[in-house]
């Protein structure tokens, strides 16, 4: 089956630094990728929709200058958390859509900002 | 308003017990996924359903599209099944997630 690889699975960074998370579709072309964030004791919430070759669409309340999304190719989307703060510590996960039918998840990234 | 409701929120079972986790949703969907999240955060996709029933090992997932309801069953539960199980539905391309069911299986 199709695979979406997300890297890194865990990252610890210092406050004020930037962290990049990659989401790759390994055996299919993903025209659309989605980024989600999980708050403690809450369900995963959509942050933004990433379309190949165009600007990402951010959900209300998500700072686009803080969470930079790039979808430069049909197999790779990146989420960069800029000037990270401890409150950005969370679990981030991507999903990728193949055509308009199948959708697959990355394994997720646990970010800890110290 | 949650588009996806899961029950129970927490579940403790003895090893060997049959376990059922329920998911109800309020939107029309093209697919429903069951996900497993172990302590530490990594997510594994268990099933993708659009109708009927699927089985993989000791796991069985069913969906009733008319009733907007899905169940995940675990037969002969084992402590390694301890995890959070999340139901996710797709009305379009994006997902809506339940808050998860935290399962603990005691030896």
PDB file of C-alpha atoms in Angstrom:
ATOM      1  CA  UNK A   1       0.000   0.000   0.000  1.00  0.00           C
ATOM      2  CA  UNK A   2       0.896   3.622  -0.316  1.00  0.00           C
ATOM      3  CA  UNK A   3       3.217   5.059   2.302  1.00  0.00           C
ATOM      4  CA  UNK A   4       3.670   8.512   3.712  1.00  0.00           C
ATOM      5  CA  UNK A   5       6.929   9.059   5.525  1.00  0.00           C
ATOM      6  CA  UNK A   6       7.223  11.836   8.084  1.00  0.00           C
ATOM      7  CA  UNK A   7      10.572  12.877   9.499  1.00  0.00           C
ATOM      8  CA  UNK A   8      11.757  13.316  12.163  1.00  0.00           C
ATOM      9  CA  UNK A   9       9.575  11.257  14.472  1.00  0.00           C
ATOM     10  CA  UNK A  10      10.879  13.140  17.503  1.00  0.00           C
ATOM     11  CA  UNK A  11      12.736  16.410  17.833  1.00  0.00           C
ATOM     12  CA  UNK A  12      13.874  18.500  20.757  1.00  0.00           C
ATOM     13  CA  UNK A  13      14.932  22.049  20.075  1.00  0.00           C
ATOM     14  CA  UNK A  14      15.864  25.151  21.989  1.00  0.00           C
ATOM     15  CA  UNK A  15      13.448  28.014  22.331  1.00  0.00           C
ATOM     16  CA  UNK A  16      13.956  30.542  19.532  1.00  0.00           C
ATOM     17  CA  UNK A  17      15.249  28.096  16.962  1.00  0.00           C
ATOM     18  CA  UNK A  18      13.406  26.789  13.908  1.00  0.00           C
ATOM     19  CA  UNK A  19      12.473  23.209  13.195  1.00  0.00           C
ATOM     20  CA  UNK A  20      11.593  21.645   9.856  1.00  0.00           C
ATOM     21  CA  UNK A  21       9.331  18.615   9.542  1.00  0.00           C
ATOM     22  CA  UNK A  22       9.143  16.715   6.272  1.00  0.00           C
ATOM     23  CA  UNK A  23       6.250  14.752   4.847  1.00  0.00           C
ATOM     24  CA  UNK A  24       6.956  12.558   1.836  1.00  0.00           C
ATOM     25  CA  UNK A  25       4.663  10.406  -0.247  1.00  0.00           C
ATOM     26  CA  UNK A  26       6.892   7.490  -1.169  1.00  0.00           C
ATOM     27  CA  UNK A  27       5.063   5.783  -3.988  1.00  0.00           C
ATOM     28  CA  UNK A  28       2.418   8.183  -5.198  1.00  0.00           C
ATOM     29  CA  UNK A  29       2.050  11.811  -6.156  1.00  0.00           C
ATOM     30  CA  UNK A  30       0.229  13.869  -3.574  1.00  0.00           C
ATOM     31  CA  UNK A  31      -1.404  16.941  -5.016  1.00  0.00           C
ATOM     32  CA  UNK A  32      -2.661  17.890  -1.582  1.00  0.00           C
ATOM     33  CA  UNK A  33      -1.160  17.387   1.848  1.00  0.00           C
ATOM     34  CA  UNK A  34      -2.621  18.361   5.172  1.00  0.00           C
ATOM     35  CA  UNK A  35      -0.917  19.291   8.410  1.00  0.00           C
ATOM     36  CA  UNK A  36      -2.532  18.583  11.771  1.00  0.00           C
ATOM     37  CA  UNK A  37      -1.615  19.347  15.346  1.00  0.00           C
ATOM     38  CA  UNK A  38      -2.656  17.499  18.474  1.00  0.00           C
ATOM     39  CA  UNK A  39      -3.256  19.418  21.674  1.00  0.00           C
ATOM     40  CA  UNK A  40      -3.212  17.537  24.992  1.00  0.00           C
ATOM     41  CA  UNK A  41      -6.424  15.623  25.614  1.00  0.00           C
ATOM     42  CA  UNK A  42      -7.894  16.931  22.363  1.00  0.00           C
ATOM     43  CA  UNK A  43      -8.389  15.549  18.908  1.00  0.00           C
ATOM     44  CA  UNK A  44      -6.081  16.331  16.030  1.00  0.00           C
ATOM     45  CA  UNK A  45      -6.909  19.664  14.458  1.00  0.00           C
ATOM     46  CA  UNK A  46      -6.250  20.814  10.918  1.00  0.00           C
ATOM     47  CA  UNK A  47      -3.602  23.530  10.689  1.00  0.00           C
ATOM     48  CA  UNK A  48      -3.281  24.029   6.976  1.00  0.00           C
ATOM     49  CA  UNK A  49      -3.836  22.574   3.548  1.00  0.00           C
ATOM     50  CA  UNK A  50      -0.806  22.379   1.308  1.00  0.00           C
ATOM     51  CA  UNK A  51      -1.216  22.295  -2.447  1.00  0.00           C
ATOM     52  CA  UNK A  52       1.703  21.576  -4.740  1.00  0.00           C
ATOM     53  CA  UNK A  53       3.010  24.697  -6.390  1.00  0.00           C
ATOM     54  CA  UNK A  54       0.800  27.159  -4.559  1.00  0.00           C
ATOM     55  CA  UNK A  55       0.526  28.837  -1.192  1.00  0.00           C
ATOM     56  CA  UNK A  56      -0.839  26.868   1.695  1.00  0.00           C
ATOM     57  CA  UNK A  57      -4.296  27.598   3.062  1.00  0.00           C
ATOM     58  CA  UNK A  58      -4.239  28.108   6.814  1.00  0.00           C
ATOM     59  CA  UNK A  59      -7.061  27.465   9.247  1.00  0.00           C
ATOM     60  CA  UNK A  60      -8.319  30.289  11.393  1.00  0.00           C
ATOM     61  CA  UNK A  61      -6.043  30.976  14.323  1.00  0.00           C
ATOM     62  CA  UNK A  62      -2.943  29.388  12.789  1.00  0.00           C
ATOM     63  CA  UNK A  63      -0.106  31.869  12.302  1.00  0.00           C
ATOM     64  CA  UNK A  64       1.189  31.453   8.781  1.00  0.00           C
ATOM     65  CA  UNK A  65       4.390  33.345   9.539  1.00  0.00           C
ATOM     66  CA  UNK A  66       5.141  30.981  12.378  1.00  0.00           C
ATOM     67  CA  UNK A  67       4.197  27.738  10.682  1.00  0.00           C
ATOM     68  CA  UNK A  68       5.725  27.915   7.231  1.00  0.00           C
ATOM     69  CA  UNK A  69       4.486  25.315   4.784  1.00  0.00           C
ATOM     70  CA  UNK A  70       6.165  24.516   1.510  1.00  0.00           C
ATOM     71  CA  UNK A  71       4.909  22.011  -1.052  1.00  0.00           C
ATOM     72  CA  UNK A  72       7.500  22.332  -3.759  1.00  0.00           C
ATOM     73  CA  UNK A  73       6.978  18.937  -5.350  1.00  0.00           C
ATOM     74  CA  UNK A  74       4.264  16.335  -5.679  1.00  0.00           C
ATOM     75  CA  UNK A  75       5.999  14.103  -3.150  1.00  0.00           C
ATOM     76  CA  UNK A  76       7.213  16.508  -0.472  1.00  0.00           C
ATOM     77  CA  UNK A  77       5.648  19.022   1.868  1.00  0.00           C
ATOM     78  CA  UNK A  78       7.526  20.652   4.724  1.00  0.00           C
ATOM     79  CA  UNK A  79       6.313  22.370   7.870  1.00  0.00           C
ATOM     80  CA  UNK A  80       8.786  24.740   9.499  1.00  0.00           C
ATOM     81  CA  UNK A  81       8.065  25.945  13.009  1.00  0.00           C
ATOM     82  CA  UNK A  82       9.906  29.257  13.208  1.00  0.00           C
ATOM     83  CA  UNK A  83      11.218  30.811  16.415  1.00  0.00           C
ATOM     84  CA  UNK A  84       9.819  27.908  18.378  1.00  0.00           C
ATOM     85  CA  UNK A  85       8.501  28.431  21.890  1.00  0.00           C
ATOM     86  CA  UNK A  86       7.600  25.893  24.554  1.00  0.00           C
ATOM     87  CA  UNK A  87       3.892  26.344  23.750  1.00  0.00           C
ATOM     88  CA  UNK A  88       4.630  25.003  20.257  1.00  0.00           C
ATOM     89  CA  UNK A  89       5.527  21.660  21.812  1.00  0.00           C
ATOM     90  CA  UNK A  90       3.002  19.255  20.377  1.00  0.00           C
ATOM     91  CA  UNK A  91       2.417  16.311  18.086  1.00  0.00           C
ATOM     92  CA  UNK A  92       2.287  17.216  14.397  1.00  0.00           C
ATOM     93  CA  UNK A  93       1.060  14.858  11.686  1.00  0.00           C
ATOM     94  CA  UNK A  94       0.610  15.091   7.955  1.00  0.00           C
ATOM     95  CA  UNK A  95      -1.719  13.315   5.596  1.00  0.00           C
ATOM     96  CA  UNK A  96      -1.429  13.048   1.842  1.00  0.00           C
ATOM     97  CA  UNK A  97      -4.127  12.598  -0.734  1.00  0.00           C
ATOM     98  CA  UNK A  98      -3.679  10.521  -3.855  1.00  0.00           C
ATOM     99  CA  UNK A  99      -5.994  11.845  -6.523  1.00  0.00           C
ATOM    100  CA  UNK A 100      -9.396  12.356  -4.894  1.00  0.00           C
ATOM    101  CA  UNK A 101      -9.741   8.947  -3.375  1.00  0.00           C
ATOM    102  CA  UNK A 102      -7.046   7.589  -1.116  1.00  0.00           C
ATOM    103  CA  UNK A 103      -5.564   9.403   1.857  1.00  0.00           C
ATOM    104  CA  UNK A 104      -2.679   8.286   4.004  1.00  0.00           C
ATOM    105  CA  UNK A 105      -1.029   9.423   7.221  1.00  0.00           C
ATOM    106  CA  UNK A 106       2.527  10.074   8.220  1.00  0.00           C
ATOM    107  CA  UNK A 107       3.687   8.614  11.507  1.00  0.00           C
ATOM    108  CA  UNK A 108       3.728  11.978  13.241  1.00  0.00           C
ATOM    109  CA  UNK A 109       6.407  14.158  14.824  1.00  0.00           C
ATOM    110  CA  UNK A 110       6.678  14.824  18.543  1.00  0.00           C
ATOM    111  CA  UNK A 111       8.168  18.309  18.974  1.00  0.00           C
ATOM    112  CA  UNK A 112       9.509  19.410  22.329  1.00  0.00           C
ATOM    113  CA  UNK A 113      10.760  22.966  22.709  1.00  0.00           C
ATOM    114  CA  UNK A 114      12.949  23.556  25.749  1.00  0.00           C
TER     115      UNK A 114
ATOM    116  CA  UNK B   1     -19.608  20.764  17.977  1.00  0.00           C
ATOM    117  CA  UNK B   2     -17.655  17.604  17.238  1.00  0.00           C
ATOM    118  CA  UNK B   3     -18.216  15.950  13.918  1.00  0.00           C
ATOM    119  CA  UNK B   4     -16.801  12.736  15.369  1.00  0.00           C
ATOM    120  CA  UNK B   5     -17.695  11.226  18.721  1.00  0.00           C
ATOM    121  CA  UNK B   6     -15.942   8.247  20.220  1.00  0.00           C
ATOM    122  CA  UNK B   7     -16.870   6.069  23.150  1.00  0.00           C
ATOM    123  CA  UNK B   8     -15.692   5.163  25.608  1.00  0.00           C
ATOM    124  CA  UNK B   9     -13.018   7.765  26.289  1.00  0.00           C
ATOM    125  CA  UNK B  10     -11.121   5.406  28.559  1.00  0.00           C
ATOM    126  CA  UNK B  11     -11.247   1.642  28.723  1.00  0.00           C
ATOM    127  CA  UNK B  12      -9.466  -0.832  30.958  1.00  0.00           C
ATOM    128  CA  UNK B  13      -9.673  -4.531  30.162  1.00  0.00           C
ATOM    129  CA  UNK B  14      -8.190  -7.767  31.372  1.00  0.00           C
ATOM    130  CA  UNK B  15      -5.945  -9.630  28.993  1.00  0.00           C
ATOM    131  CA  UNK B  16      -8.010 -11.893  26.768  1.00  0.00           C
ATOM    132  CA  UNK B  17     -11.171  -9.803  26.851  1.00  0.00           C
ATOM    133  CA  UNK B  18     -13.103  -8.804  23.749  1.00  0.00           C
ATOM    134  CA  UNK B  19     -13.021  -5.046  23.283  1.00  0.00           C
ATOM    135  CA  UNK B  20     -15.299  -2.722  21.334  1.00  0.00           C
ATOM    136  CA  UNK B  21     -14.679   0.938  20.614  1.00  0.00           C
ATOM    137  CA  UNK B  22     -17.414   2.983  18.979  1.00  0.00           C
ATOM    138  CA  UNK B  23     -17.344   5.943  16.623  1.00  0.00           C
ATOM    139  CA  UNK B  24     -20.304   8.040  15.524  1.00  0.00           C
ATOM    140  CA  UNK B  25     -20.094  10.878  13.051  1.00  0.00           C
ATOM    141  CA  UNK B  26     -22.447  13.553  11.813  1.00  0.00           C
ATOM    142  CA  UNK B  27     -21.208  14.302   8.300  1.00  0.00           C
ATOM    143  CA  UNK B  28     -21.377  12.444   5.017  1.00  0.00           C
ATOM    144  CA  UNK B  29     -18.084  10.732   4.406  1.00  0.00           C
ATOM    145  CA  UNK B  30     -16.100   9.078   1.663  1.00  0.00           C
ATOM    146  CA  UNK B  31     -14.035   7.013   4.093  1.00  0.00           C
ATOM    147  CA  UNK B  32     -13.407   6.327   7.757  1.00  0.00           C
ATOM    148  CA  UNK B  33     -10.055   5.455   9.272  1.00  0.00           C
ATOM    149  CA  UNK B  34      -9.096   3.806  12.523  1.00  0.00           C
ATOM    150  CA  UNK B  35      -5.712   4.880  13.860  1.00  0.00           C
ATOM    151  CA  UNK B  36      -3.574   3.604  16.713  1.00  0.00           C
ATOM    152  CA  UNK B  37      -1.368   5.961  18.702  1.00  0.00           C
ATOM    153  CA  UNK B  38       1.116   4.449  21.113  1.00  0.00           C
ATOM    154  CA  UNK B  39       2.616   6.278  24.085  1.00  0.00           C
ATOM    155  CA  UNK B  40       5.254   8.565  22.633  1.00  0.00           C
ATOM    156  CA  UNK B  41       3.000   9.674  19.821  1.00  0.00           C
ATOM    157  CA  UNK B  42       3.633   7.591  16.689  1.00  0.00           C
ATOM    158  CA  UNK B  43       0.480   6.937  14.677  1.00  0.00           C
ATOM    159  CA  UNK B  44      -0.294   3.770  12.761  1.00  0.00           C
ATOM    160  CA  UNK B  45      -3.196   3.487  10.352  1.00  0.00           C
ATOM    161  CA  UNK B  46      -5.133   0.311  11.156  1.00  0.00           C
ATOM    162  CA  UNK B  47      -8.057   0.395   8.751  1.00  0.00           C
ATOM    163  CA  UNK B  48      -9.638   2.469   6.029  1.00  0.00           C
ATOM    164  CA  UNK B  49     -13.321   1.698   5.515  1.00  0.00           C
ATOM    165  CA  UNK B  50     -15.969   2.945   3.160  1.00  0.00           C
ATOM    166  CA  UNK B  51     -18.441   0.108   3.704  1.00  0.00           C
ATOM    167  CA  UNK B  52     -18.898  -3.238   5.375  1.00  0.00           C
ATOM    168  CA  UNK B  53     -16.246  -4.896   7.443  1.00  0.00           C
ATOM    169  CA  UNK B  54     -12.506  -5.479   7.467  1.00  0.00           C
ATOM    170  CA  UNK B  55     -10.392  -7.865   9.505  1.00  0.00           C
ATOM    171  CA  UNK B  56      -6.677  -7.862  10.203  1.00  0.00           C
ATOM    172  CA  UNK B  57      -5.414 -10.378  12.693  1.00  0.00           C
ATOM    173  CA  UNK B  58      -7.255  -9.816  15.973  1.00  0.00           C
ATOM    174  CA  UNK B  59      -8.686  -6.510  14.822  1.00  0.00           C
ATOM    175  CA  UNK B  60     -12.059  -6.120  13.155  1.00  0.00           C
ATOM    176  CA  UNK B  61     -13.578  -2.865  11.934  1.00  0.00           C
ATOM    177  CA  UNK B  62     -17.148  -2.385  10.795  1.00  0.00           C
ATOM    178  CA  UNK B  63     -19.041   0.561   9.408  1.00  0.00           C
ATOM    179  CA  UNK B  64     -22.728   1.310   8.910  1.00  0.00           C
ATOM    180  CA  UNK B  65     -22.968   4.205   6.488  1.00  0.00           C
ATOM    181  CA  UNK B  66     -26.716   4.686   6.963  1.00  0.00           C
ATOM    182  CA  UNK B  67     -26.372   4.943  10.730  1.00  0.00           C
ATOM    183  CA  UNK B  68     -23.095   6.920  10.530  1.00  0.00           C
ATOM    184  CA  UNK B  69     -21.429   4.544  12.938  1.00  0.00           C
ATOM    185  CA  UNK B  70     -18.303   2.428  13.059  1.00  0.00           C
ATOM    186  CA  UNK B  71     -16.894  -0.008  15.572  1.00  0.00           C
ATOM    187  CA  UNK B  72     -13.411  -1.315  16.185  1.00  0.00           C
ATOM    188  CA  UNK B  73     -13.200  -4.705  17.858  1.00  0.00           C
ATOM    189  CA  UNK B  74     -10.168  -6.357  19.386  1.00  0.00           C
ATOM    190  CA  UNK B  75     -10.405 -10.063  20.093  1.00  0.00           C
ATOM    191  CA  UNK B  76      -8.242 -11.796  22.703  1.00  0.00           C
ATOM    192  CA  UNK B  77      -6.823  -8.471  23.883  1.00  0.00           C
ATOM    193  CA  UNK B  78      -3.196  -8.279  24.936  1.00  0.00           C
ATOM    194  CA  UNK B  79      -1.223  -5.719  26.941  1.00  0.00           C
ATOM    195  CA  UNK B  80       0.571  -4.653  23.751  1.00  0.00           C
ATOM    196  CA  UNK B  81      -2.814  -3.461  22.468  1.00  0.00           C
ATOM    197  CA  UNK B  82      -2.655  -0.691  25.074  1.00  0.00           C
ATOM    198  CA  UNK B  83      -2.759   2.543  23.106  1.00  0.00           C
ATOM    199  CA  UNK B  84      -5.050   5.359  22.070  1.00  0.00           C
ATOM    200  CA  UNK B  85      -7.392   4.456  19.224  1.00  0.00           C
ATOM    201  CA  UNK B  86      -8.595   7.316  17.062  1.00  0.00           C
ATOM    202  CA  UNK B  87     -11.457   7.404  14.597  1.00  0.00           C
ATOM    203  CA  UNK B  88     -11.038   9.783  11.649  1.00  0.00           C
ATOM    204  CA  UNK B  89     -13.571  10.552   8.931  1.00  0.00           C
ATOM    205  CA  UNK B  90     -13.160  12.105   5.509  1.00  0.00           C
ATOM    206  CA  UNK B  91     -16.026  14.176   4.143  1.00  0.00           C
ATOM    207  CA  UNK B  92     -13.739  15.427   1.385  1.00  0.00           C
ATOM    208  CA  UNK B  93      -9.975  15.377   1.407  1.00  0.00           C
ATOM    209  CA  UNK B  94      -9.324  16.580   4.935  1.00  0.00           C
ATOM    210  CA  UNK B  95     -10.001  14.571   8.072  1.00  0.00           C
ATOM    211  CA  UNK B  96     -12.040  15.131  11.190  1.00  0.00           C
ATOM    212  CA  UNK B  97     -10.813  13.240  14.213  1.00  0.00           C
ATOM    213  CA  UNK B  98     -12.376  11.854  17.336  1.00  0.00           C
ATOM    214  CA  UNK B  99     -10.694  12.594  20.651  1.00  0.00           C
ATOM    215  CA  UNK B 100      -9.572   9.003  20.934  1.00  0.00           C
ATOM    216  CA  UNK B 101     -10.182   6.062  23.224  1.00  0.00           C
ATOM    217  CA  UNK B 102      -7.413   5.272  25.658  1.00  0.00           C
ATOM    218  CA  UNK B 103      -7.192   1.503  26.075  1.00  0.00           C
ATOM    219  CA  UNK B 104      -5.255  -0.212  28.834  1.00  0.00           C
ATOM    220  CA  UNK B 105      -5.060  -3.994  28.827  1.00  0.00           C
ATOM    221  CA  UNK B 106      -3.962  -5.465  32.139  1.00  0.00           C
ATOM    222  CA  UNK B 107      -2.048  -8.755  32.218  1.00  0.00           C
TER     223      UNK B 107
END
